[in-house]
Amino acid sequence: MKRTAIRGYGGSGRTFCVVLVLLVSAWTVGCMMKVEEPTAPNLLLITLDTTRRDHCSVYGYERGTTPNLVMLAEQGVRFDLAYAPMSVTGPTHATIFTSLYPIGHGVVKNALKLGLEYQTLAEILAENGYQTAAVVSSFALNGKFGYAQGFEEYDDDFGEAEPIFSDEFWPDHLNEGGLDRRAHHTTRQAIGWLDERRKRNQPFFLFVHYFDPHAPYVPPIPFAELYVDPNDRSDYLQYLTDLYDAEIAFTDWQVGVLLEALDKLSLERNTLVVLVGDHGEGLMQHGYLLHGPNIYEEAVRVPLLVRWPDQIAAGQVLSSPVEMVDLFPTILDLLGIEPPPVPIQGRSLAAALYGDEELDPERPVYLHRRPYKERMLKTLPKYNPQSVDSILVKGQKYAIRVGRWKYIEGAEEGTKELFDLDADPGEGSNLYSKLPEKAAALALQLESWRLSHTPDGLVQVPVSDEDEQRLHALGYVD
């Protein structure tokens, strides 16, 4: 048993020392061999599932949930207005890999397959001499759904993962393992691959996906003890929030272990690190406890950090809006790889990262809610702003942000909302009826964008009953 001090994850300057037994430990990194680095830069892409930007201390959260992300930001660049295109795991990752919005690549919900006709980031890097590998943590990113395109190795086998058990609020999330894995298993697999690949003098692209902040919130006990009083559920939402924050802290700790391995292998100076959230979480801010139907800021505004020592100046903060479609062209630009002659919908941020240009603060951001069959979504009435026990979810929604203004439209639900995010960052005051001309202008711009993107490659995977049960157990329902 190893006694490990967990420091820097408390609030109000608290520190904690706990007994922690995990499969990833310091000796795993310490026994690795250092070898000569290839000349071409490496790429480490880390995605954090279900991670609210405003629950990360790197973005000012009062709890010290993400000291490793703080360190990463200090060593690189922090984006303050980064947006996921949708608050669903699969579609956002498909967007990262293709530089297409969900209505462009067709993956508008989980279990839809990314078409083979789309050239992915991994495929392009493989064609340019990169070793490519991925370690994912959720069945939602199973290779059968097209995310393995271009990867020589795609680790989506969760057979060794322990069962995950939720509390009574998520009875459908009870499972016997095999649907996801905890962060320390993912980190162990990723470090193992790094150690193995160092036998080959090639640049690498390693994609690592962490799933722990996703419901059900069941952090390892040492991290739960940072914030949670197990005997006090009098404020149930606070209890869930405490568990959620503990999951973020645990994930941050594992990101630190992975980055330490990079350092121990003398890879950090020649490795471009991109860390991004795939979406956020509701936590009842607008009546949604979780995320899928939600395209308010808490669900789509995500952490985004970029580090490349000696190439990108450390300590930068970029405050203009960027989108996940931008990552594909940005990465290729930074790595010096010519983009392929395929349609992309993002723009390179490389010049801004190098300090050669400023980003446009008025750039439009486009958001999309996945399609839902009509249903009443269970909520927590005590904490719902409308004090109701369920809310209508029906069809799709679209949204646009331009500068301070955000417009949301749900045709099937009959909703239209306009928010001034400078004056009302929590989106609590709908100005649609007060500013109809502003809403109409944004609605026209949003409709023009939507009509110019024709869904293509929308191929429904023949999902077995077993796979449907797996997705349902992870909380994905129509």
PDB file of C-alpha atoms in Angstrom, residues 326-459:
ATOM      1  CA  ASP A 326     -10.978  24.613 -35.420  1.00  0.00           C
ATOM      2  CA  LEU A 327      -8.839  21.925 -33.784  1.00  0.00           C
ATOM      3  CA  PHE A 328      -8.255  19.825 -36.919  1.00  0.00           C
ATOM      4  CA  PRO A 329      -6.841  22.673 -39.093  1.00  0.00           C
ATOM      5  CA  THR A 330      -4.994  24.195 -36.131  1.00  0.00           C
ATOM      6  CA  ILE A 331      -3.185  20.962 -35.291  1.00  0.00           C
ATOM      7  CA  LEU A 332      -2.185  20.331 -38.899  1.00  0.00           C
ATOM      8  CA  ASP A 333      -0.965  23.906 -39.239  1.00  0.00           C
ATOM      9  CA  LEU A 334       1.121  23.686 -36.059  1.00  0.00           C
ATOM     10  CA  LEU A 335       2.619  20.353 -37.102  1.00  0.00           C
ATOM     11  CA  GLY A 336       3.517  21.731 -40.524  1.00  0.00           C
ATOM     12  CA  ILE A 337       1.252  19.344 -42.432  1.00  0.00           C
ATOM     13  CA  GLU A 338      -0.606  20.518 -45.514  1.00  0.00           C
ATOM     14  CA  PRO A 339      -4.354  20.083 -45.041  1.00  0.00           C
ATOM     15  CA  PRO A 340      -5.970  17.615 -47.446  1.00  0.00           C
ATOM     16  CA  PRO A 341      -8.214  18.807 -50.283  1.00  0.00           C
ATOM     17  CA  VAL A 342     -11.394  17.954 -48.374  1.00  0.00           C
ATOM     18  CA  PRO A 343     -14.111  20.267 -47.075  1.00  0.00           C
ATOM     19  CA  ILE A 344     -13.506  21.565 -43.563  1.00  0.00           C
ATOM     20  CA  GLN A 345     -15.613  24.032 -41.615  1.00  0.00           C
ATOM     21  CA  GLY A 346     -13.084  25.255 -39.056  1.00  0.00           C
ATOM     22  CA  ARG A 347     -10.230  27.704 -39.266  1.00  0.00           C
ATOM     23  CA  SER A 348      -6.647  27.448 -38.055  1.00  0.00           C
ATOM     24  CA  LEU A 349      -5.846  29.188 -34.778  1.00  0.00           C
ATOM     25  CA  ALA A 350      -2.100  28.705 -35.253  1.00  0.00           C
ATOM     26  CA  ALA A 351      -1.315  32.351 -36.044  1.00  0.00           C
ATOM     27  CA  ALA A 352      -3.120  33.458 -32.884  1.00  0.00           C
ATOM     28  CA  LEU A 353      -1.240  30.861 -30.831  1.00  0.00           C
ATOM     29  CA  TYR A 354       2.043  32.152 -32.230  1.00  0.00           C
ATOM     30  CA  GLY A 355       0.977  35.710 -31.406  1.00  0.00           C
ATOM     31  CA  ASP A 356       0.912  36.798 -35.044  1.00  0.00           C
ATOM     32  CA  GLU A 357      -2.760  37.771 -35.219  1.00  0.00           C
ATOM     33  CA  GLU A 358      -5.779  38.426 -33.038  1.00  0.00           C
ATOM     34  CA  LEU A 359      -8.915  36.328 -33.157  1.00  0.00           C
ATOM     35  CA  ASP A 360     -12.258  37.864 -34.117  1.00  0.00           C
ATOM     36  CA  PRO A 361     -14.319  38.584 -30.964  1.00  0.00           C
ATOM     37  CA  GLU A 362     -17.487  38.760 -33.094  1.00  0.00           C
ATOM     38  CA  ARG A 363     -17.002  35.404 -34.790  1.00  0.00           C
ATOM     39  CA  PRO A 364     -20.279  33.438 -34.821  1.00  0.00           C
ATOM     40  CA  VAL A 365     -20.502  30.242 -32.795  1.00  0.00           C
ATOM     41  CA  TYR A 366     -23.022  27.618 -33.945  1.00  0.00           C
ATOM     42  CA  LEU A 367     -24.630  25.062 -31.642  1.00  0.00           C
ATOM     43  CA  HIS A 368     -26.948  22.140 -32.245  1.00  0.00           C
ATOM     44  CA  ARG A 369     -28.991  19.913 -29.958  1.00  0.00           C
ATOM     45  CA  ARG A 370     -29.307  16.310 -31.043  1.00  0.00           C
ATOM     46  CA  PRO A 371     -32.778  15.076 -32.111  1.00  0.00           C
ATOM     47  CA  TYR A 372     -35.023  13.673 -29.385  1.00  0.00           C
ATOM     48  CA  LYS A 373     -38.266  11.782 -29.492  1.00  0.00           C
ATOM     49  CA  GLU A 374     -40.938  13.644 -27.564  1.00  0.00           C
ATOM     50  CA  ARG A 375     -40.619  12.889 -23.874  1.00  0.00           C
ATOM     51  CA  MET A 376     -40.911  14.453 -20.463  1.00  0.00           C
ATOM     52  CA  LEU A 377     -37.476  14.544 -18.875  1.00  0.00           C
ATOM     53  CA  LYS A 378     -37.289  13.841 -15.161  1.00  0.00           C
ATOM     54  CA  THR A 379     -35.857  16.678 -13.123  1.00  0.00           C
ATOM     55  CA  LEU A 380     -35.401  17.730  -9.501  1.00  0.00           C
ATOM     56  CA  PRO A 381     -38.337  20.103  -8.859  1.00  0.00           C
ATOM     57  CA  LYS A 382     -36.814  21.511  -5.680  1.00  0.00           C
ATOM     58  CA  TYR A 383     -33.890  22.845  -7.713  1.00  0.00           C
ATOM     59  CA  ASN A 384     -35.620  23.518 -11.028  1.00  0.00           C
ATOM     60  CA  PRO A 385     -35.923  27.234 -11.872  1.00  0.00           C
ATOM     61  CA  GLN A 386     -39.526  26.532 -12.970  1.00  0.00           C
ATOM     62  CA  SER A 387     -40.226  24.296  -9.922  1.00  0.00           C
ATOM     63  CA  VAL A 388     -41.549  21.455 -12.093  1.00  0.00           C
ATOM     64  CA  ASP A 389     -40.782  17.748 -11.847  1.00  0.00           C
ATOM     65  CA  SER A 390     -40.298  17.246 -15.607  1.00  0.00           C
ATOM     66  CA  ILE A 391     -39.566  19.282 -18.725  1.00  0.00           C
ATOM     67  CA  LEU A 392     -40.518  18.723 -22.360  1.00  0.00           C
ATOM     68  CA  VAL A 393     -37.793  17.516 -24.694  1.00  0.00           C
ATOM     69  CA  LYS A 394     -38.783  17.255 -28.357  1.00  0.00           C
ATOM     70  CA  GLY A 395     -36.877  17.387 -31.624  1.00  0.00           C
ATOM     71  CA  GLN A 396     -33.759  19.424 -32.289  1.00  0.00           C
ATOM     72  CA  LYS A 397     -32.594  22.850 -31.226  1.00  0.00           C
ATOM     73  CA  TYR A 398     -30.119  25.245 -32.794  1.00  0.00           C
ATOM     74  CA  ALA A 399     -28.295  28.221 -31.349  1.00  0.00           C
ATOM     75  CA  ILE A 400     -25.947  30.978 -32.440  1.00  0.00           C
ATOM     76  CA  ARG A 401     -23.695  33.250 -30.439  1.00  0.00           C
ATOM     77  CA  VAL A 402     -22.339  36.477 -31.942  1.00  0.00           C
ATOM     78  CA  GLY A 403     -20.425  38.688 -29.543  1.00  0.00           C
ATOM     79  CA  ARG A 404     -22.525  39.259 -26.444  1.00  0.00           C
ATOM     80  CA  TRP A 405     -25.728  37.870 -27.970  1.00  0.00           C
ATOM     81  CA  LYS A 406     -26.968  34.294 -28.008  1.00  0.00           C
ATOM     82  CA  TYR A 407     -30.137  33.099 -29.724  1.00  0.00           C
ATOM     83  CA  ILE A 408     -31.676  29.634 -29.199  1.00  0.00           C
ATOM     84  CA  GLU A 409     -34.502  28.193 -31.285  1.00  0.00           C
ATOM     85  CA  GLY A 410     -36.402  24.933 -30.861  1.00  0.00           C
ATOM     86  CA  ALA A 411     -39.053  24.620 -33.562  1.00  0.00           C
ATOM     87  CA  GLU A 412     -40.584  21.377 -32.289  1.00  0.00           C
ATOM     88  CA  GLU A 413     -40.741  22.687 -28.724  1.00  0.00           C
ATOM     89  CA  GLY A 414     -41.928  26.110 -29.853  1.00  0.00           C
ATOM     90  CA  THR A 415     -39.169  27.939 -27.973  1.00  0.00           C
ATOM     91  CA  LYS A 416     -37.223  31.079 -28.906  1.00  0.00           C
ATOM     92  CA  GLU A 417     -34.736  32.647 -26.518  1.00  0.00           C
ATOM     93  CA  LEU A 418     -32.373  35.607 -26.673  1.00  0.00           C
ATOM     94  CA  PHE A 419     -29.717  36.323 -24.067  1.00  0.00           C
ATOM     95  CA  ASP A 420     -27.238  39.110 -23.452  1.00  0.00           C
ATOM     96  CA  LEU A 421     -24.292  37.078 -22.174  1.00  0.00           C
ATOM     97  CA  ASP A 422     -22.357  40.130 -21.003  1.00  0.00           C
ATOM     98  CA  ALA A 423     -25.153  41.260 -18.703  1.00  0.00           C
ATOM     99  CA  ASP A 424     -26.601  37.792 -18.068  1.00  0.00           C
ATOM    100  CA  PRO A 425     -23.887  35.096 -18.361  1.00  0.00           C
ATOM    101  CA  GLY A 426     -26.148  32.565 -16.643  1.00  0.00           C
ATOM    102  CA  GLU A 427     -28.840  32.925 -19.347  1.00  0.00           C
ATOM    103  CA  GLY A 428     -31.586  33.634 -16.856  1.00  0.00           C
ATOM    104  CA  SER A 429     -33.427  36.474 -18.597  1.00  0.00           C
ATOM    105  CA  ASN A 430     -34.990  35.787 -22.005  1.00  0.00           C
ATOM    106  CA  LEU A 431     -34.996  39.030 -24.018  1.00  0.00           C
ATOM    107  CA  TYR A 432     -36.737  37.625 -27.088  1.00  0.00           C
ATOM    108  CA  SER A 433     -39.949  39.622 -26.655  1.00  0.00           C
ATOM    109  CA  LYS A 434     -38.069  42.810 -25.733  1.00  0.00           C
ATOM    110  CA  LEU A 435     -35.590  42.754 -28.629  1.00  0.00           C
ATOM    111  CA  PRO A 436     -37.418  41.080 -31.536  1.00  0.00           C
ATOM    112  CA  GLU A 437     -35.267  42.733 -34.232  1.00  0.00           C
ATOM    113  CA  LYS A 438     -32.029  41.498 -32.679  1.00  0.00           C
ATOM    114  CA  ALA A 439     -33.532  38.009 -32.346  1.00  0.00           C
ATOM    115  CA  ALA A 440     -34.763  38.052 -35.954  1.00  0.00           C
ATOM    116  CA  ALA A 441     -31.334  39.019 -37.302  1.00  0.00           C
ATOM    117  CA  LEU A 442     -29.654  36.202 -35.393  1.00  0.00           C
ATOM    118  CA  ALA A 443     -32.381  33.754 -36.425  1.00  0.00           C
ATOM    119  CA  LEU A 444     -31.783  34.613 -40.086  1.00  0.00           C
ATOM    120  CA  GLN A 445     -28.028  34.109 -39.704  1.00  0.00           C
ATOM    121  CA  LEU A 446     -28.601  30.799 -37.923  1.00  0.00           C
ATOM    122  CA  GLU A 447     -31.018  29.563 -40.585  1.00  0.00           C
ATOM    123  CA  SER A 448     -28.590  30.478 -43.358  1.00  0.00           C
ATOM    124  CA  TRP A 449     -25.867  28.457 -41.643  1.00  0.00           C
ATOM    125  CA  ARG A 450     -28.158  25.488 -41.070  1.00  0.00           C
ATOM    126  CA  LEU A 451     -29.390  25.348 -44.663  1.00  0.00           C
ATOM    127  CA  SER A 452     -25.860  25.577 -46.048  1.00  0.00           C
ATOM    128  CA  HIS A 453     -24.848  22.369 -44.262  1.00  0.00           C
ATOM    129  CA  THR A 454     -26.484  19.345 -45.844  1.00  0.00           C
ATOM    130  CA  PRO A 455     -26.261  16.220 -43.689  1.00  0.00           C
ATOM    131  CA  ASP A 456     -24.229  13.569 -45.430  1.00  0.00           C
ATOM    132  CA  GLY A 457     -22.924  10.203 -44.369  1.00  0.00           C
ATOM    133  CA  LEU A 458     -25.722   9.686 -41.866  1.00  0.00           C
ATOM    134  CA  VAL A 459     -25.362   5.923 -41.596  1.00  0.00           C
TER     135      VAL A 459
END
